[in-house]
XYZ file of C-alpha atoms in Angstrom:
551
model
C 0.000 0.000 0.000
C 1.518 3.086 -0.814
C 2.420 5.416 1.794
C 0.855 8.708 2.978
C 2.299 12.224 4.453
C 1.354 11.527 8.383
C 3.510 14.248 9.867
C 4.566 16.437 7.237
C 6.860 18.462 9.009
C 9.095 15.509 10.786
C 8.999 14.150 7.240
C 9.974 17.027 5.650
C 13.451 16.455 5.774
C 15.707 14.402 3.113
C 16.912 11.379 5.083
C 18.174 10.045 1.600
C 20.382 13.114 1.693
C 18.560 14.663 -1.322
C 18.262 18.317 -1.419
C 15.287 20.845 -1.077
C 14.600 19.501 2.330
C 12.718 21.950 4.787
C 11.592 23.981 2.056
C 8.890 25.282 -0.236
C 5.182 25.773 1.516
C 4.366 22.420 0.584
C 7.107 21.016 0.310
C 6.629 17.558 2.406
C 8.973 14.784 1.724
C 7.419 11.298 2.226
C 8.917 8.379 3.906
C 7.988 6.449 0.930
C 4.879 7.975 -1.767
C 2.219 9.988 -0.952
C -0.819 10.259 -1.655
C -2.293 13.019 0.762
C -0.824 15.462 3.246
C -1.761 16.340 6.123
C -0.737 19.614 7.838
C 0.061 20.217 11.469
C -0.324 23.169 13.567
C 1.376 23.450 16.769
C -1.053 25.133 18.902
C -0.086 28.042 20.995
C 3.865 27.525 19.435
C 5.590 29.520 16.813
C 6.933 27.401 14.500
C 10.207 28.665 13.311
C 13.201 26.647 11.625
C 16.563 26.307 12.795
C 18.046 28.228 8.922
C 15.832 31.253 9.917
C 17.017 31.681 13.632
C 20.739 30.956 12.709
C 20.389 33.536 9.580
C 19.395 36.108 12.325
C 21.784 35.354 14.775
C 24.199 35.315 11.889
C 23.430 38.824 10.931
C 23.948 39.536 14.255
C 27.014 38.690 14.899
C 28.243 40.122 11.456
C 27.297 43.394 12.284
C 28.795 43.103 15.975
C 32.773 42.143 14.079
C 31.911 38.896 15.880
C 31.464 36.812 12.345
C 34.790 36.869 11.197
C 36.333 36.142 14.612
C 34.651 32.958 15.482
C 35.235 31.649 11.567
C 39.117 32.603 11.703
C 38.800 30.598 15.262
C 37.255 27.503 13.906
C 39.625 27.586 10.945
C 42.774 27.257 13.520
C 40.944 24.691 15.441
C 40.866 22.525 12.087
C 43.831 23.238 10.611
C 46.205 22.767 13.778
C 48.835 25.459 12.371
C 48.722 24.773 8.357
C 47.851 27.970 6.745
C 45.196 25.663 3.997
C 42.538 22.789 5.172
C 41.327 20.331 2.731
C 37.507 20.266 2.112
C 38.148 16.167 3.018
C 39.746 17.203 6.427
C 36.751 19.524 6.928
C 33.733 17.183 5.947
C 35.686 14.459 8.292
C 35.767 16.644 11.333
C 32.253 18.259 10.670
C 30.780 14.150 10.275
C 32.826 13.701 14.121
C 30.762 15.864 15.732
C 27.778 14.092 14.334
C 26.405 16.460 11.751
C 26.118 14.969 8.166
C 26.843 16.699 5.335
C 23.591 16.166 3.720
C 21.416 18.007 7.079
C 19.587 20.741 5.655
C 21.126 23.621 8.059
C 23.706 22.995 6.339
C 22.867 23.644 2.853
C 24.580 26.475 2.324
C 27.829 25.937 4.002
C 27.950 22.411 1.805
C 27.175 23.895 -1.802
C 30.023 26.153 -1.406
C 32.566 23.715 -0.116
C 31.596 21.798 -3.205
C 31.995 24.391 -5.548
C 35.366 25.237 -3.880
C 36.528 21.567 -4.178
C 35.782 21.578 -7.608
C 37.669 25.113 -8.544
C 40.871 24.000 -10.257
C 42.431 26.853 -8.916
C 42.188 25.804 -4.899
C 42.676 22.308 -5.878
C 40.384 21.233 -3.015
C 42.234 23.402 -0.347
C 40.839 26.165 1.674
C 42.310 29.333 3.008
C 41.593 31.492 5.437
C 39.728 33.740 4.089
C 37.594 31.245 1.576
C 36.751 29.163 4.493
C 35.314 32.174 5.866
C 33.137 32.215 3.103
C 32.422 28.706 3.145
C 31.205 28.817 6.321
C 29.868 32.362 7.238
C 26.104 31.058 6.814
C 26.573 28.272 8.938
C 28.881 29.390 11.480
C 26.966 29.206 14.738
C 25.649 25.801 13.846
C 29.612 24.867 13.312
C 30.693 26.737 16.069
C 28.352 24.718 18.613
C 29.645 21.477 17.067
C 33.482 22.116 17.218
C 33.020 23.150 20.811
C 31.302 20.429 21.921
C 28.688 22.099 22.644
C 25.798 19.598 21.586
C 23.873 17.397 24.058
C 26.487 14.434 23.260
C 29.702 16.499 23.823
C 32.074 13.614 22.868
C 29.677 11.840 20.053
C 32.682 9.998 18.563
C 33.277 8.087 21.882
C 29.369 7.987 22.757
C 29.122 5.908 18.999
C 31.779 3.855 19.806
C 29.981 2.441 23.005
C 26.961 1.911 20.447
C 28.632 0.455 17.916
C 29.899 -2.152 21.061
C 26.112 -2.904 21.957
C 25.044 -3.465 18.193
C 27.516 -5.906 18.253
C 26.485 -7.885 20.958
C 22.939 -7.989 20.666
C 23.761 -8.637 16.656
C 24.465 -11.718 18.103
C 21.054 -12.965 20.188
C 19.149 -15.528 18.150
C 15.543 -16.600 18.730
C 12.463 -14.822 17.429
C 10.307 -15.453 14.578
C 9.189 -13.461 11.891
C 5.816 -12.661 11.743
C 3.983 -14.797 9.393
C 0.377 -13.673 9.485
C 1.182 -10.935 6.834
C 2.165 -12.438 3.728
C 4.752 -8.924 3.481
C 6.617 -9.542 6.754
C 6.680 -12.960 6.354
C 8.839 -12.476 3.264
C 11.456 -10.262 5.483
C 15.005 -11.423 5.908
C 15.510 -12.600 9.713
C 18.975 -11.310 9.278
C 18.000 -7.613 8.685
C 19.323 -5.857 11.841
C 20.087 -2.110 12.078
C 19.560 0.773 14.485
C 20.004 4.664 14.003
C 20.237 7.685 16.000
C 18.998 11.295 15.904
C 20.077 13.254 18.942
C 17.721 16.898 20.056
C 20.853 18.849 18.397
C 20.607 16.945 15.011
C 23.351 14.729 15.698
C 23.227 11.404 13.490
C 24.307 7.949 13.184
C 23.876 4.765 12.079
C 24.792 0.773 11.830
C 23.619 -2.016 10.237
C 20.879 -2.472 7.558
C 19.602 1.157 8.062
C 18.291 1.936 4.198
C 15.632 -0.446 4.067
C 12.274 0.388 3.862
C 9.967 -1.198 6.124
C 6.385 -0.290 6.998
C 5.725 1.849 10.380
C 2.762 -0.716 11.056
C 2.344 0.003 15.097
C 5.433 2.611 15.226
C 2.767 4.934 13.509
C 0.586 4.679 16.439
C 2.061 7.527 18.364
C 2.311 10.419 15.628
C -1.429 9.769 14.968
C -2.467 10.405 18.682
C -0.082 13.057 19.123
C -1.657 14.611 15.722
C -4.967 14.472 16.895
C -4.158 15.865 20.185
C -2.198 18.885 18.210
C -5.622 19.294 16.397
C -8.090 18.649 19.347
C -6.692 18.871 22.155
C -6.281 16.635 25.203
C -9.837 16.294 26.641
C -11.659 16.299 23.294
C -9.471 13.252 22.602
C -10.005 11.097 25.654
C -13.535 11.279 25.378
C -13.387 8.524 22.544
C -10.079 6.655 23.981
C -8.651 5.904 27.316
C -5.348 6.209 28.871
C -4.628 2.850 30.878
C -2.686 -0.182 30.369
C -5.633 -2.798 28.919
C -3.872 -6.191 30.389
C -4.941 -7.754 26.930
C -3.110 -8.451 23.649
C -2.642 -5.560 21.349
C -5.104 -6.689 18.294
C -8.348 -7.176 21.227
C -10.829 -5.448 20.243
C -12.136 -4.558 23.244
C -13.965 -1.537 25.290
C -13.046 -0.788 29.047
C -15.845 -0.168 31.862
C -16.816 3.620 29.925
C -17.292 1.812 26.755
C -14.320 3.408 24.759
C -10.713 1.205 24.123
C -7.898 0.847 26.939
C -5.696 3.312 24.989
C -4.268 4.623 21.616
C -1.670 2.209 21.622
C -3.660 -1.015 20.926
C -5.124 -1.557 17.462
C -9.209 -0.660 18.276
C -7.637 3.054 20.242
C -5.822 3.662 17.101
C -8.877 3.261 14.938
C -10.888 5.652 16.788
C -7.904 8.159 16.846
C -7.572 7.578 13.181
C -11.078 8.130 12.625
C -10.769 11.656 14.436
C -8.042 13.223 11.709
C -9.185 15.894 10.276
C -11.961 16.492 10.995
C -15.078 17.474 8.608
C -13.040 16.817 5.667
C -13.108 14.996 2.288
C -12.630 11.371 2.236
C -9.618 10.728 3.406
C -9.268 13.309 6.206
C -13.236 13.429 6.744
C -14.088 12.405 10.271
C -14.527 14.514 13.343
C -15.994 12.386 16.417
C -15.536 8.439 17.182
C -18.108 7.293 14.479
C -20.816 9.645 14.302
C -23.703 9.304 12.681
C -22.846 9.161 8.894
C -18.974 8.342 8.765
C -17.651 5.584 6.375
C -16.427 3.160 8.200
C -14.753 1.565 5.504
C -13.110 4.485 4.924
C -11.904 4.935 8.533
C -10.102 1.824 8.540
C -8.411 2.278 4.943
C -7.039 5.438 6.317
C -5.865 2.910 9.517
C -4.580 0.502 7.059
C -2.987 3.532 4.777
C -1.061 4.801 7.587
C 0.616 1.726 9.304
C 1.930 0.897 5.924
C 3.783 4.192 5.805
C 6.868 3.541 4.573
C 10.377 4.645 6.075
C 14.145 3.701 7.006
C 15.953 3.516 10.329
C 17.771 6.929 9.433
C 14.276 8.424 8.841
C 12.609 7.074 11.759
C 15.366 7.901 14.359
C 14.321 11.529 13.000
C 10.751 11.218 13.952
C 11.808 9.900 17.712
C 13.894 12.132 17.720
C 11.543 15.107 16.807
C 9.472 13.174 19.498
C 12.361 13.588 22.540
C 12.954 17.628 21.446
C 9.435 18.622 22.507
C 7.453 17.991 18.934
C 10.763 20.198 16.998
C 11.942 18.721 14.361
C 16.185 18.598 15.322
C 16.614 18.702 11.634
C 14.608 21.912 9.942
C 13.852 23.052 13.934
C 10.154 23.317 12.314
C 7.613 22.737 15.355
C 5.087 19.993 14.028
C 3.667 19.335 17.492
C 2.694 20.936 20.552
C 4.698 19.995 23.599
C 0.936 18.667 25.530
C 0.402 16.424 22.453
C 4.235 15.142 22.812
C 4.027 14.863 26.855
C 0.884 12.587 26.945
C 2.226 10.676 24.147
C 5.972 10.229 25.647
C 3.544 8.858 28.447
C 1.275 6.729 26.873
C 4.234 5.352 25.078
C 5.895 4.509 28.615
C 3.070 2.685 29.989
C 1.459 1.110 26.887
C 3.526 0.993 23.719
C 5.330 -2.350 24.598
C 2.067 -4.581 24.004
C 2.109 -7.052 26.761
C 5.594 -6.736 27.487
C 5.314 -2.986 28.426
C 5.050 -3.160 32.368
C 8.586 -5.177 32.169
C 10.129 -2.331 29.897
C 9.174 0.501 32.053
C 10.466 -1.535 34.424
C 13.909 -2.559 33.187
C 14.495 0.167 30.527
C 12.193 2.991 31.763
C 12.293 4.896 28.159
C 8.965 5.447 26.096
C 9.305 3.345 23.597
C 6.855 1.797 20.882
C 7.102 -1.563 18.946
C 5.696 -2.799 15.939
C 5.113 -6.338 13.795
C 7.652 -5.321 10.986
C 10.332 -5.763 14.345
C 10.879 -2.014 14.575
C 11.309 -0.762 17.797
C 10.677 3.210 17.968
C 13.002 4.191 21.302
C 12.649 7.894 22.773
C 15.335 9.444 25.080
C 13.832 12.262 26.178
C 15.885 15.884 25.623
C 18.527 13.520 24.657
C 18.132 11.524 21.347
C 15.398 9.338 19.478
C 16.572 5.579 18.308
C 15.490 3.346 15.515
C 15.826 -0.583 15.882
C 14.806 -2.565 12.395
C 14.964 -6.982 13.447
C 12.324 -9.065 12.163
C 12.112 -11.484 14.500
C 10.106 -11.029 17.365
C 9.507 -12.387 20.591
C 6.348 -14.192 22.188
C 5.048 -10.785 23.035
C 5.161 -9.873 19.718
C 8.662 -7.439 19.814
C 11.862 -7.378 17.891
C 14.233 -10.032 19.908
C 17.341 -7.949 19.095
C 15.581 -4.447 19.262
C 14.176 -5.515 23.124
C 18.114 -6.971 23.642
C 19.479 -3.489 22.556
C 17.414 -1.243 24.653
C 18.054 -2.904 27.565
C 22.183 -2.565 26.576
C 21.592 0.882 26.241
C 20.187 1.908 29.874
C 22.798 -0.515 31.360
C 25.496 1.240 29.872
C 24.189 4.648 29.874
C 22.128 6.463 32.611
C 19.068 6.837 30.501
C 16.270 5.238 32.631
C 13.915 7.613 33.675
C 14.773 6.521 37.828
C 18.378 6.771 36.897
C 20.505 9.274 39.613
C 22.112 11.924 37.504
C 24.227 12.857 40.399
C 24.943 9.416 42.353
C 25.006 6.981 39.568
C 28.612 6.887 38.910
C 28.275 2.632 37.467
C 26.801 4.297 34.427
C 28.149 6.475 31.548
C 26.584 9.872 30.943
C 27.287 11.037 27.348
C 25.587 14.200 27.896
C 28.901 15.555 30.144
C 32.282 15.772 28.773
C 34.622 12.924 30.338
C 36.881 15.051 31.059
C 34.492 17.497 33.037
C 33.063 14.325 35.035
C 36.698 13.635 36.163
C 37.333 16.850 37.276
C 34.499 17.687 38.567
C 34.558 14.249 40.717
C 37.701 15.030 41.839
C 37.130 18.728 43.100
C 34.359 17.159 45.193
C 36.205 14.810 46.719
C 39.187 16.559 47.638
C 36.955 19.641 49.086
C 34.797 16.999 51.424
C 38.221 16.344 52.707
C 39.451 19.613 52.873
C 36.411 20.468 54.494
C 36.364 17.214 56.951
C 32.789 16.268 55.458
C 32.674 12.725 56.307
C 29.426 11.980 55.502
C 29.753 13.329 51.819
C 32.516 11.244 51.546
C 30.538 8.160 52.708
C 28.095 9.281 50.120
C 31.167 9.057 47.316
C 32.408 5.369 48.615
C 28.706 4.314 48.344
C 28.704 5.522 45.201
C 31.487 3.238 44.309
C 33.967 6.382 43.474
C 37.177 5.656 43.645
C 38.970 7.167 46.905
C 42.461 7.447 45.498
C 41.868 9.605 42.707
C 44.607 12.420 42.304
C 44.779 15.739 41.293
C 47.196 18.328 39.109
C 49.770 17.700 41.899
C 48.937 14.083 42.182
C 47.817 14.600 45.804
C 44.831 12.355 47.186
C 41.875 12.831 49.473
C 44.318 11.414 52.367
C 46.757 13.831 51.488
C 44.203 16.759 51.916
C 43.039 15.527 55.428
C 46.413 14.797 56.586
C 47.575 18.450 55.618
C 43.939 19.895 57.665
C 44.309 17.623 60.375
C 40.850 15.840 60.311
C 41.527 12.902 62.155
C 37.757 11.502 61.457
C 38.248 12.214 57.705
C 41.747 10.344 57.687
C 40.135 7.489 59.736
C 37.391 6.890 57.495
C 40.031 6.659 54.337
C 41.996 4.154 55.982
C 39.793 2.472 58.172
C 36.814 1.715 55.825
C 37.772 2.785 52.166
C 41.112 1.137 52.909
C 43.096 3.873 50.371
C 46.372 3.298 49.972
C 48.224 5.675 52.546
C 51.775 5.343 50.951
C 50.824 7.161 47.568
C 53.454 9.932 46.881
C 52.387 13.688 45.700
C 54.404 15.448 42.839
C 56.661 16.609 46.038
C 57.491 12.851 46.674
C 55.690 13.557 50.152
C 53.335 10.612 51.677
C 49.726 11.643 53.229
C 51.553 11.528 56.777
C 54.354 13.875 55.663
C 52.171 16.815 55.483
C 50.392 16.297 58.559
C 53.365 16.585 60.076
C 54.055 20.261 58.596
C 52.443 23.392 59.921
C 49.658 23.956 62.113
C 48.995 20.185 61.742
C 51.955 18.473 63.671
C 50.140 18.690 67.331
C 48.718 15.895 65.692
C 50.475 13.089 64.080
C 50.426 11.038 67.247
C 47.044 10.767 67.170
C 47.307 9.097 62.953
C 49.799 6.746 63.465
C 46.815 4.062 65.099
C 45.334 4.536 61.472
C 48.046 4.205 59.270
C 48.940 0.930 57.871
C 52.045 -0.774 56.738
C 51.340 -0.102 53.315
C 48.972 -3.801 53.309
C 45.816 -2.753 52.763
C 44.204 -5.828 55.006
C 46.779 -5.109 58.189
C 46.621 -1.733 59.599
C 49.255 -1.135 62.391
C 51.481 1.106 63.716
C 54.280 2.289 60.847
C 58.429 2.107 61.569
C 60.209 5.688 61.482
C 61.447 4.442 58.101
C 58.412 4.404 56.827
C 58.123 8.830 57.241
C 61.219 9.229 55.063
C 60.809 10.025 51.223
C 62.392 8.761 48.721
C-alpha cells in the first residue's frame, strides 16, 4: 500500500540526503509515496526553523565584528597550524561531531565547499579567508559542534559504546518473523540495524539502516499526538482511554466507559484515526468516534494507509527524535507538534507501547518506547536523542528479539532510565557531560569533602562506588588533603573503611603523613599513626620511622 504524508513536518526532511529539504510551503517529503498530506499546527507555538534563527543570529554577529572572529577561530581549530585545510579534512571533522553533510542547516555551508573543491584553482584546499566564506552562513551551527557544545559532547566516543552494543545484541538468536502478513513474512531474519537522531541533530547509524519497512504500530504515536495537536487533550479522551488494557494488542475490546484501553492497541488507534481531520473529504473526513454518517470503511483504509507508511531507520530515528525535542523537528527546527500532544504521548508510550511486554520495559528500561510487527522498535530518550531498531524477529510478546536486547544494553550502559541518579550513579556512563568534566568535577568534590572534613559526603562518594584514590594536578589524594587539615575523622574513614592506599606519593614525593606533620597540623600526628597501615591494605598497624622518610 503506498504510503501517505502523516507528519509532514518531521517528514519534511531528506533522510536520503537529497536536497530541497525543509523547504517550499508544501514542500513535504514522504517516507515512501504519498498520496495526501496532512498539515500540522502546533497550537499556541511559533513554528520557526533552525536556517531562519541561525540567519538572524548570523546577521547579528556580522554586524557586531563577531562573524569573522569565530570563523578565523574555527579555521585554527581545524587546521592545527597549516595555513590551507582540505575540504576532506573539513567534511571528516564536521561528520565527528555528528552532523552529516547532507542536514539541511547545512545547505549552504555544503554547496560552497563543493563548488570550492571543484575550482581547479584551490585544488580542493581552503584558506583562510575562503573558508570564511564557506562557512559564514553556517557558522553558529559549526561553532556549537566544534566546541562540543551539543547534548552528546564527545559523540565519537558515545558511537563507539553503540557500535559495542550493536555488536552484541547482533548476536542474540531466537524470534520469529511474523507470518500472518504475507509482506513480513517475506522479510530477511537477518535484517538488523539501528540509528540515531540526537535533540541537536546529531546522526548515526549501523547495520541495515536503508531499508524500507512499513511503520505498522510505530505509527501509532504520531497519529495520537496529531490528533491531540488538532483537538486537544480532553476532546481526545472522550473517545479513547489512557490505561494499560492487560490484553493483547489486536483485542478489540472496550473498558468499563465503553471506549478502548488506549491509543496504543489496534481498536484506540482506529478511533484516533477516525478523528483526523476532521469534517473533511474522504480521506481526512471524520470529526468524532463514528458519528452518525462516517464511512467506516473508509476509517479503517485510512488505519490501514497509515501503518503501511513507509520509512528507514535513518528516517525514523528523526521522527523519535523530533518526538524527545518537545514535537521540533532537530533537523529543519520546524515545530510539528505541541509539547501537551508530545508529553501525553511520551507517556502513553511509557506505559502502553510495549504490548504485553510494556510493564517489564518501564520496568527494566524505563524509556517510552513503541514496537511494531515489521520488528521495529521506535526508542525515545527524552531531551537527549530518538533511536530506531529494524529486526524481524520477534519475541512471544510480539517485539523485535534484538531491538528488546538493545534497549536494555543501552540503559545498562548509559544512565538513561527515567529513575536513573544523575548525580549518584557513577556505574553508568553519561554522554551528555564531557569525560573530562566528570573527572574533574569528581575530583574537586572529593578533595573539598576532605578539605572540608565532610565525612558523611565522603561516605556518600564510597557508596557511590567512586574511587577514593583519585589524584589531582599535583597528584595529591583525598588522604593527602586531610592529613595536611588535620581531620583525624576524615583520615580514619580513608583508611579504616575505604582502605586507600596511605603510601601514595604527591608530585613533592611527600606521603599523606608527611604533610600532617608540617604546619599547624603536627600537634597531631600522634594521634594518625593508630590509622596508618604498613602499606597492606588488610593489616593496619602502627608504621616504623622508616616508613616517614621520602624517597
Amino acid at each position: 500500500m503506498r504510503s501517505l504524508r502523516v507528519v509532514p513536518a518531521v517528514l519534511r526532511i531528506q533522510c536520503q540526503g537529497r536536497r530541497g529539504a525543509g523547504h517550499g510551503s508544501e514542500g513535504a517529503a514522504s517516507l515512501g509515496t504519498g498520496t495526501a498530506s496532512y498539515s500540522i499546527s502546533a497550537q499556541g507555538r511559533e513554528a520557526v526553523t533552525n536556517g531562519r534563527h541561525q540567519q538572524h543570529t548570523d546577521q547579528d554577529l556580522s554586524a557586531n565584528g563577531m562573524l569573522p572572529r569565530l570563523s578565523d577561530l574555527l579555521f585554527y581549530t581545524i587546521a592545527e597550524g597549516q595555513e590551507c585545510i582540505s575540504v576532506h579534512k573539513f567534511t571528516s571533522a564536521l561528520q565527528g561531531t555528528g552532523l552529516w553533510t547532507s542536514d539541511p542547516r547545512l545547505r549552504d555551508c555544503m554547496h560552497l565547499l563543493q563548488k570550492a573543491a571543484q575550482e581547479p584553482s584551490t585544488g580542493g584546499m581552503l584558506n583562510r579567508d575562503l573558508f570564511r566564506r564557506c562557512v559564514s552562513s553556517n557558522i553558529v551551527l559549526l561553532t556549537q559542534a566544534f566546541r562540543k557544545k551539543f547534548v552528546i559532547p564527545d559523540f565519537q566516543e558515545f558511537t563507539a559504546h553503540m557500535e559495542q552494543i550493536f555488536e552484541k545484541t547482533k548476536k542474540l538468536q531466537g524470534g520469529k518473523v511474523a507470518n500472518y502478513i504475507p509482506q513480513l513474512a517475506k522479510c530477511n531474519p537477518d535484517i538488523w540495524g539501528v540509528s540515531l537522531c540526537t535533540v541537536d541533530g546529531q546522526r548515526y547509524s549501523m547495520g541495515h539502516t536503508k531499508t524500507p519497512f512499513c511503520l505498522q504500530s510505530c505509527v501509532k504515536p504520531l497519529k495520537y499526538a496529531v490528533t491531540v495537536s488538532e483537538l486537544g487533550t480532553d476532546r481526545v479522551h472522550q473517545y479513547v482511554g489512557k490505561e494499560p488494557s492487560g490484553l493483547r494488542y489486536d483485542k478489540l475490546s472496550l473498558n468499563e466507559e465503553g471506549i478502548p484501553h488506549n491509543p496504543m492497541m489496534n481498536a484506540g488507534a482506529i478511533v484516533i484515526t477516525s478523528l483526523i481531520k476532521m469534517g473533511s473529504k474522504k480521506a481526512e473526513k471524520f470529526d468524532y468516534c463514528f458519528p452518525r454518517g462516517v464511512d467506516m470503511m473508509a476509517a479503517l483504509d485510512l488505519y490501514f494507509q497509515l501503518c503501511s507508511v513507509e520509512v528507514t531507520c535513518e528516517s525514523g530515528s528523526v521522527i523519535a527524535a523530533t518526538l524527545a525535542n518537545g514535537g521540533i523537528c532537530p533537523i529543519t527546527g520546524e515545530c510539528v507538534l505541541s509539547d501537551e500532544a508530545v508529553r501525553n504521548t511520551l507517556s502513553l508510550m511509557h506505559s502502553c507501547g510495549m504490548y504485553d511486554f510494556s510493564g517489564q520495559f518501564a520496568f527494566h528500561v524505563g524509556l517510552p518506547a513503541k514496537s511494531a510487527v515489521s520488528g521495529a522498535i521506535l526508542l525515545v530518550v527524552p531531551n537527549v536523542m530518538g533511536v530506531m531498531c529494524l529486526s524481524p524477529p520477534l519475541d512471544k510478546g510480539g517485539n523485535s528479539a534484538r531491538g528488546i536486547g538493545f534497549c536494555q544494553e543501552l540503559v545498562s550502559l548509559f544512565n538513561f532510565h527515567n529513575y536513573d541518579n544523575l548525580l549518584h550513579c557513577t556505574r553508568k556512563m553519561d554522554p551528555r557531560r564531557e569525560g573530562d568534566e566528570v573527572r574533574n568535577k569528581t575530583v574537586v568534590n572529593l578533595l573539598f569533602a576532605a578539605y572540608s572534613g565532610d565525612v558523611s559526603a565522603l561516605r556518600r562518594f564510597a557508596l557511590s562506588a567512586m574511587d577514593m584514590e583519585q589524584k589531582d594536578y599535583d597528584s595529591r589524594t583525598a588522604l593527602h588533603v586531610a592529613a595536611a587539615e588535620g581531620h583525624l575523622e576524615v583520615v580514619k574513614f580513608l583508611v579504616e573503611a575505604c582502605r586507600v592506599n596511605p603510601f601514595v606519593k604527591d608530585r613533592w614525593a611527600c606521603h599523606a603523613n608527611k604533610w600532617a606533620a608540617i604546619g599547624e597540623t603536627d600537634m597531631r600526628v600522634s594521634h594518625l599513626f593508630p590509622f596508618w597501615g604498613s602499606g597492606s591494605r588488610t593489616k593496619l598497624e602502627k608504621p616504623t620511622p622508616a616508613s616517614f622518610q621520602t624517597t
